Structure formats: structure tokens, C-alpha cells
Amino acid sequence: MKTGIPILFLVLNLAVSVCGAAPNAPIIVSFGQNGLLVCSNLTPGTVASVTKSASLNGPWLTDVNGITVATNGSFAVNVGKSGSGVVFYRVLGIPAINPNAGMALIPAGSFTMGDSVGDGLPDAQPINVDISSFYIDTNLVTYS
């Protein structure tokens, strides 16, 4: 089994060399003997998936779907041990963006919106709101 892992790494490196990685493409950082795949360079709070194929030309089959990307832009998922054949993996997700200077990341999360003081206003009942991560300008933007 130890000889299969170096071949897999060679295949992963070859796939990146042949296909050419875009500057902001997701990056497979490591692939362990136990099948643990680690990927980075993704937008925090988004959802990614891992597909696999026996050939660079496909067909590509979904291996793991619905992986939530951590706040550091990476994820780790167990794709299992491959058999004796060559397996290509690719990550489908939203690449991390390089925000312009003056932009701040607001991480995904939840907050309570409404009248939490209890003034008795009927049209401002507290409600929990979930938001996705996004970037916001740190400079004041005015109409004028």
C-alpha cells in the first residue's frame, strides 16, 4: 500500500502541471495514506465538493458533497483509501478572492435583529438571522 500513495501524489502533481492551476484555484494541500484530503484557497463559509475520476478526461463522479469551508478558507475530508488503480481528485468550490485594500471580511454567522430591549413595539419582534460571509468596504461611501 505504501507504493500507491507516492504514485497518487505524482498523479496529483501531474494533474496540476498539465491542467494548469488558476491563480485563485482551490489547492489540494495534502492527501494522507488514510484518505484524508486537505484543501485550501476557498472562500470561507461556502460549500465545496470533491469529485474523482480514473482519467483526467472524466467522467467525474461526486465523491463527497456539501463540505462547509472553514473560516481559514480550508477543509479536511476523508475520501477513503483508493484501490490499486490511479485516481484523480478535484475540488469544486468558490475560490478565495483577493479583496482590494480597504475591504474587510464579515464571517458567516447569525445575529438577532429587532427590538431586543423590549420596548413593546409590535413590528420589531426579535428574530435570528443567518448570513453568509461577505466583504464590506471599510471606508464611508456617501451619496454625494
PDB file of C-alpha atoms in Angstrom:
ATOM      1  CA  MET A   1       0.000   0.000   0.000  1.00  0.00           C
ATOM      2  CA  LYS A   2       2.909   2.347   0.645  1.00  0.00           C
ATOM      3  CA  THR A   3       3.808   2.362  -3.046  1.00  0.00           C
ATOM      4  CA  GLY A   4       0.314   3.515  -4.023  1.00  0.00           C
ATOM      5  CA  ILE A   5       0.497   6.825  -2.133  1.00  0.00           C
ATOM      6  CA  PRO A   6       3.616   8.224  -3.879  1.00  0.00           C
ATOM      7  CA  ILE A   7       2.043   7.353  -7.227  1.00  0.00           C
ATOM      8  CA  LEU A   8      -1.117   9.208  -6.184  1.00  0.00           C
ATOM      9  CA  PHE A   9       0.910  12.290  -5.218  1.00  0.00           C
ATOM     10  CA  LEU A  10       2.696  12.115  -8.558  1.00  0.00           C
ATOM     11  CA  VAL A  11      -0.665  11.941 -10.315  1.00  0.00           C
ATOM     12  CA  LEU A  12      -1.979  14.933  -8.342  1.00  0.00           C
ATOM     13  CA  ASN A  13       1.124  16.957  -9.192  1.00  0.00           C
ATOM     14  CA  LEU A  14       0.932  15.906 -12.822  1.00  0.00           C
ATOM     15  CA  ALA A  15      -2.738  16.909 -12.962  1.00  0.00           C
ATOM     16  CA  VAL A  16      -1.909  20.398 -11.702  1.00  0.00           C
ATOM     17  CA  SER A  17       1.003  20.711 -14.143  1.00  0.00           C
ATOM     18  CA  VAL A  18      -0.974  19.509 -17.156  1.00  0.00           C
ATOM     19  CA  CYS A  19      -4.199  21.392 -16.440  1.00  0.00           C
ATOM     20  CA  GLY A  20      -2.523  24.498 -15.110  1.00  0.00           C
ATOM     21  CA  ALA A  21      -3.799  25.901 -11.843  1.00  0.00           C
ATOM     22  CA  ALA A  22      -5.539  29.250 -11.992  1.00  0.00           C
ATOM     23  CA  PRO A  23      -4.100  31.867  -9.609  1.00  0.00           C
ATOM     24  CA  ASN A  24      -7.094  31.646  -7.265  1.00  0.00           C
ATOM     25  CA  ALA A  25      -8.000  27.982  -7.824  1.00  0.00           C
ATOM     26  CA  PRO A  26      -8.627  25.694  -4.847  1.00  0.00           C
ATOM     27  CA  ILE A  27      -5.410  23.917  -3.861  1.00  0.00           C
ATOM     28  CA  ILE A  28      -5.163  20.321  -2.617  1.00  0.00           C
ATOM     29  CA  VAL A  29      -2.609  20.783   0.150  1.00  0.00           C
ATOM     30  CA  SER A  30      -2.201  17.169   1.204  1.00  0.00           C
ATOM     31  CA  PHE A  31      -3.590  13.672   0.758  1.00  0.00           C
ATOM     32  CA  GLY A  32      -2.761  11.192   3.514  1.00  0.00           C
ATOM     33  CA  GLN A  33      -2.437   7.421   3.456  1.00  0.00           C
ATOM     34  CA  ASN A  34      -5.684   7.197   5.427  1.00  0.00           C
ATOM     35  CA  GLY A  35      -7.583   9.074   2.680  1.00  0.00           C
ATOM     36  CA  LEU A  36      -7.640  12.474   4.411  1.00  0.00           C
ATOM     37  CA  LEU A  37      -7.720  15.182   1.738  1.00  0.00           C
ATOM     38  CA  VAL A  38      -6.935  18.780   2.806  1.00  0.00           C
ATOM     39  CA  CYS A  39      -7.776  21.684   0.514  1.00  0.00           C
ATOM     40  CA  SER A  40      -7.221  25.444   0.865  1.00  0.00           C
ATOM     41  CA  ASN A  41      -7.688  28.719  -1.015  1.00  0.00           C
ATOM     42  CA  LEU A  42     -11.501  28.660  -0.823  1.00  0.00           C
ATOM     43  CA  THR A  43     -13.944  31.379   0.256  1.00  0.00           C
ATOM     44  CA  PRO A  44     -14.777  30.928   3.963  1.00  0.00           C
ATOM     45  CA  GLY A  45     -18.347  29.875   4.747  1.00  0.00           C
ATOM     46  CA  THR A  46     -19.067  28.499   1.270  1.00  0.00           C
ATOM     47  CA  VAL A  47     -19.833  24.896   0.323  1.00  0.00           C
ATOM     48  CA  ALA A  48     -17.468  22.704  -1.707  1.00  0.00           C
ATOM     49  CA  SER A  49     -17.423  19.177  -3.093  1.00  0.00           C
ATOM     50  CA  VAL A  50     -14.809  16.626  -4.138  1.00  0.00           C
ATOM     51  CA  THR A  51     -15.089  14.658  -7.384  1.00  0.00           C
ATOM     52  CA  LYS A  52     -12.945  11.778  -8.613  1.00  0.00           C
ATOM     53  CA  SER A  53     -12.145  10.029 -11.869  1.00  0.00           C
ATOM     54  CA  ALA A  54      -9.893   7.322 -13.238  1.00  0.00           C
ATOM     55  CA  SER A  55      -8.924   9.680 -16.087  1.00  0.00           C
ATOM     56  CA  LEU A  56      -8.214  13.402 -16.468  1.00  0.00           C
ATOM     57  CA  ASN A  57     -10.873  13.442 -19.191  1.00  0.00           C
ATOM     58  CA  GLY A  58     -13.564  12.077 -16.849  1.00  0.00           C
ATOM     59  CA  PRO A  59     -16.184  11.074 -16.265  1.00  0.00           C
ATOM     60  CA  TRP A  60     -16.044  12.888 -12.914  1.00  0.00           C
ATOM     61  CA  LEU A  61     -18.129  11.382 -10.115  1.00  0.00           C
ATOM     62  CA  THR A  62     -19.058  13.209  -6.915  1.00  0.00           C
ATOM     63  CA  ASP A  63     -17.198  11.601  -4.016  1.00  0.00           C
ATOM     64  CA  VAL A  64     -18.066  13.980  -1.162  1.00  0.00           C
ATOM     65  CA  ASN A  65     -20.655  16.767  -1.392  1.00  0.00           C
ATOM     66  CA  GLY A  66     -21.740  19.602   0.925  1.00  0.00           C
ATOM     67  CA  ILE A  67     -18.398  20.361   2.630  1.00  0.00           C
ATOM     68  CA  THR A  68     -18.540  23.661   4.531  1.00  0.00           C
ATOM     69  CA  VAL A  69     -15.339  25.681   4.163  1.00  0.00           C
ATOM     70  CA  ALA A  70     -13.817  26.854   7.478  1.00  0.00           C
ATOM     71  CA  THR A  71     -13.067  30.488   8.319  1.00  0.00           C
ATOM     72  CA  ASN A  72      -9.430  29.982   7.291  1.00  0.00           C
ATOM     73  CA  GLY A  73     -10.522  29.044   3.736  1.00  0.00           C
ATOM     74  CA  SER A  74      -9.754  25.342   4.002  1.00  0.00           C
ATOM     75  CA  PHE A  75     -11.373  21.990   4.730  1.00  0.00           C
ATOM     76  CA  ALA A  76     -10.297  18.439   5.501  1.00  0.00           C
ATOM     77  CA  VAL A  77     -12.414  15.479   4.429  1.00  0.00           C
ATOM     78  CA  ASN A  78     -11.905  11.721   4.374  1.00  0.00           C
ATOM     79  CA  VAL A  79     -12.363  10.416   0.816  1.00  0.00           C
ATOM     80  CA  GLY A  80     -11.337   6.894   1.767  1.00  0.00           C
ATOM     81  CA  LYS A  81      -8.480   4.800   0.521  1.00  0.00           C
ATOM     82  CA  SER A  82      -8.313   4.280  -3.215  1.00  0.00           C
ATOM     83  CA  GLY A  83      -7.848   0.830  -4.690  1.00  0.00           C
ATOM     84  CA  SER A  84      -4.835  -0.223  -6.676  1.00  0.00           C
ATOM     85  CA  GLY A  85      -5.744   1.924  -9.711  1.00  0.00           C
ATOM     86  CA  VAL A  86      -4.922   5.578 -10.367  1.00  0.00           C
ATOM     87  CA  VAL A  87      -7.496   8.054  -9.037  1.00  0.00           C
ATOM     88  CA  PHE A  88      -7.638  11.768  -9.856  1.00  0.00           C
ATOM     89  CA  TYR A  89      -9.348  14.123  -7.404  1.00  0.00           C
ATOM     90  CA  ARG A  90     -10.578  17.665  -7.995  1.00  0.00           C
ATOM     91  CA  VAL A  91     -12.243  20.174  -5.703  1.00  0.00           C
ATOM     92  CA  LEU A  92     -15.241  22.191  -6.816  1.00  0.00           C
ATOM     93  CA  GLY A  93     -15.772  25.311  -4.755  1.00  0.00           C
ATOM     94  CA  ILE A  94     -15.693  29.087  -4.762  1.00  0.00           C
ATOM     95  CA  PRO A  95     -12.069  30.254  -4.964  1.00  0.00           C
ATOM     96  CA  ALA A  96     -10.833  32.726  -2.388  1.00  0.00           C
ATOM     97  CA  ILE A  97     -10.794  36.263  -3.674  1.00  0.00           C
ATOM     98  CA  ASN A  98      -8.131  38.804  -3.040  1.00  0.00           C
ATOM     99  CA  PRO A  99     -10.128  41.790  -1.839  1.00  0.00           C
ATOM    100  CA  ASN A 100      -8.959  45.268  -2.651  1.00  0.00           C
ATOM    101  CA  ALA A 101      -7.295  47.309   0.077  1.00  0.00           C
ATOM    102  CA  GLY A 102      -9.893  48.688   2.430  1.00  0.00           C
ATOM    103  CA  MET A 103     -12.144  45.619   2.370  1.00  0.00           C
ATOM    104  CA  ALA A 104     -12.946  43.589   5.479  1.00  0.00           C
ATOM    105  CA  LEU A 105     -14.290  40.025   5.676  1.00  0.00           C
ATOM    106  CA  ILE A 106     -17.524  39.638   7.602  1.00  0.00           C
ATOM    107  CA  PRO A 107     -17.596  35.939   8.517  1.00  0.00           C
ATOM    108  CA  ALA A 108     -20.689  33.777   8.187  1.00  0.00           C
ATOM    109  CA  GLY A 109     -22.772  33.587  11.320  1.00  0.00           C
ATOM    110  CA  SER A 110     -26.032  34.581  12.943  1.00  0.00           C
ATOM    111  CA  PHE A 111     -27.319  37.580  14.858  1.00  0.00           C
ATOM    112  CA  THR A 112     -30.564  38.765  16.449  1.00  0.00           C
ATOM    113  CA  MET A 113     -32.385  41.519  14.612  1.00  0.00           C
ATOM    114  CA  GLY A 114     -35.277  43.500  16.074  1.00  0.00           C
ATOM    115  CA  ASP A 115     -36.325  45.017  19.384  1.00  0.00           C
ATOM    116  CA  SER A 116     -34.319  43.082  21.963  1.00  0.00           C
ATOM    117  CA  VAL A 117     -34.738  45.809  24.617  1.00  0.00           C
ATOM    118  CA  GLY A 118     -38.437  45.072  24.983  1.00  0.00           C
ATOM    119  CA  ASP A 119     -39.957  48.467  24.239  1.00  0.00           C
ATOM    120  CA  GLY A 120     -43.135  46.683  23.213  1.00  0.00           C
ATOM    121  CA  LEU A 121     -43.063  47.665  19.556  1.00  0.00           C
ATOM    122  CA  PRO A 122     -45.156  45.013  17.756  1.00  0.00           C
ATOM    123  CA  ASP A 123     -43.436  45.442  14.392  1.00  0.00           C
ATOM    124  CA  ALA A 124     -39.909  44.838  15.711  1.00  0.00           C
ATOM    125  CA  GLN A 125     -40.081  41.336  17.198  1.00  0.00           C
ATOM    126  CA  PRO A 126     -36.596  39.807  17.667  1.00  0.00           C
ATOM    127  CA  ILE A 127     -35.651  37.255  15.040  1.00  0.00           C
ATOM    128  CA  ASN A 128     -32.461  35.239  14.490  1.00  0.00           C
ATOM    129  CA  VAL A 129     -30.871  35.808  11.074  1.00  0.00           C
ATOM    130  CA  ASP A 130     -28.198  33.617   9.419  1.00  0.00           C
ATOM    131  CA  ILE A 131     -25.833  35.289   6.950  1.00  0.00           C
ATOM    132  CA  SER A 132     -23.153  34.070   4.556  1.00  0.00           C
ATOM    133  CA  SER A 133     -19.672  35.539   4.687  1.00  0.00           C
ATOM    134  CA  PHE A 134     -19.074  38.663   2.600  1.00  0.00           C
ATOM    135  CA  TYR A 135     -16.659  41.540   2.118  1.00  0.00           C
ATOM    136  CA  ILE A 136     -17.541  45.115   3.032  1.00  0.00           C
ATOM    137  CA  ASP A 137     -15.740  48.374   2.355  1.00  0.00           C
ATOM    138  CA  THR A 138     -14.100  49.894   5.439  1.00  0.00           C
ATOM    139  CA  ASN A 139     -14.388  53.408   4.039  1.00  0.00           C
ATOM    140  CA  LEU A 140     -17.512  55.518   4.283  1.00  0.00           C
ATOM    141  CA  VAL A 141     -19.408  55.725   0.997  1.00  0.00           C
ATOM    142  CA  THR A 142     -21.807  58.631   0.635  1.00  0.00           C
ATOM    143  CA  TYR A 143     -24.348  59.695  -1.951  1.00  0.00           C
ATOM    144  CA  SER A 144     -22.530  62.967  -2.529  1.00  0.00           C
TER     145      SER A 144
END
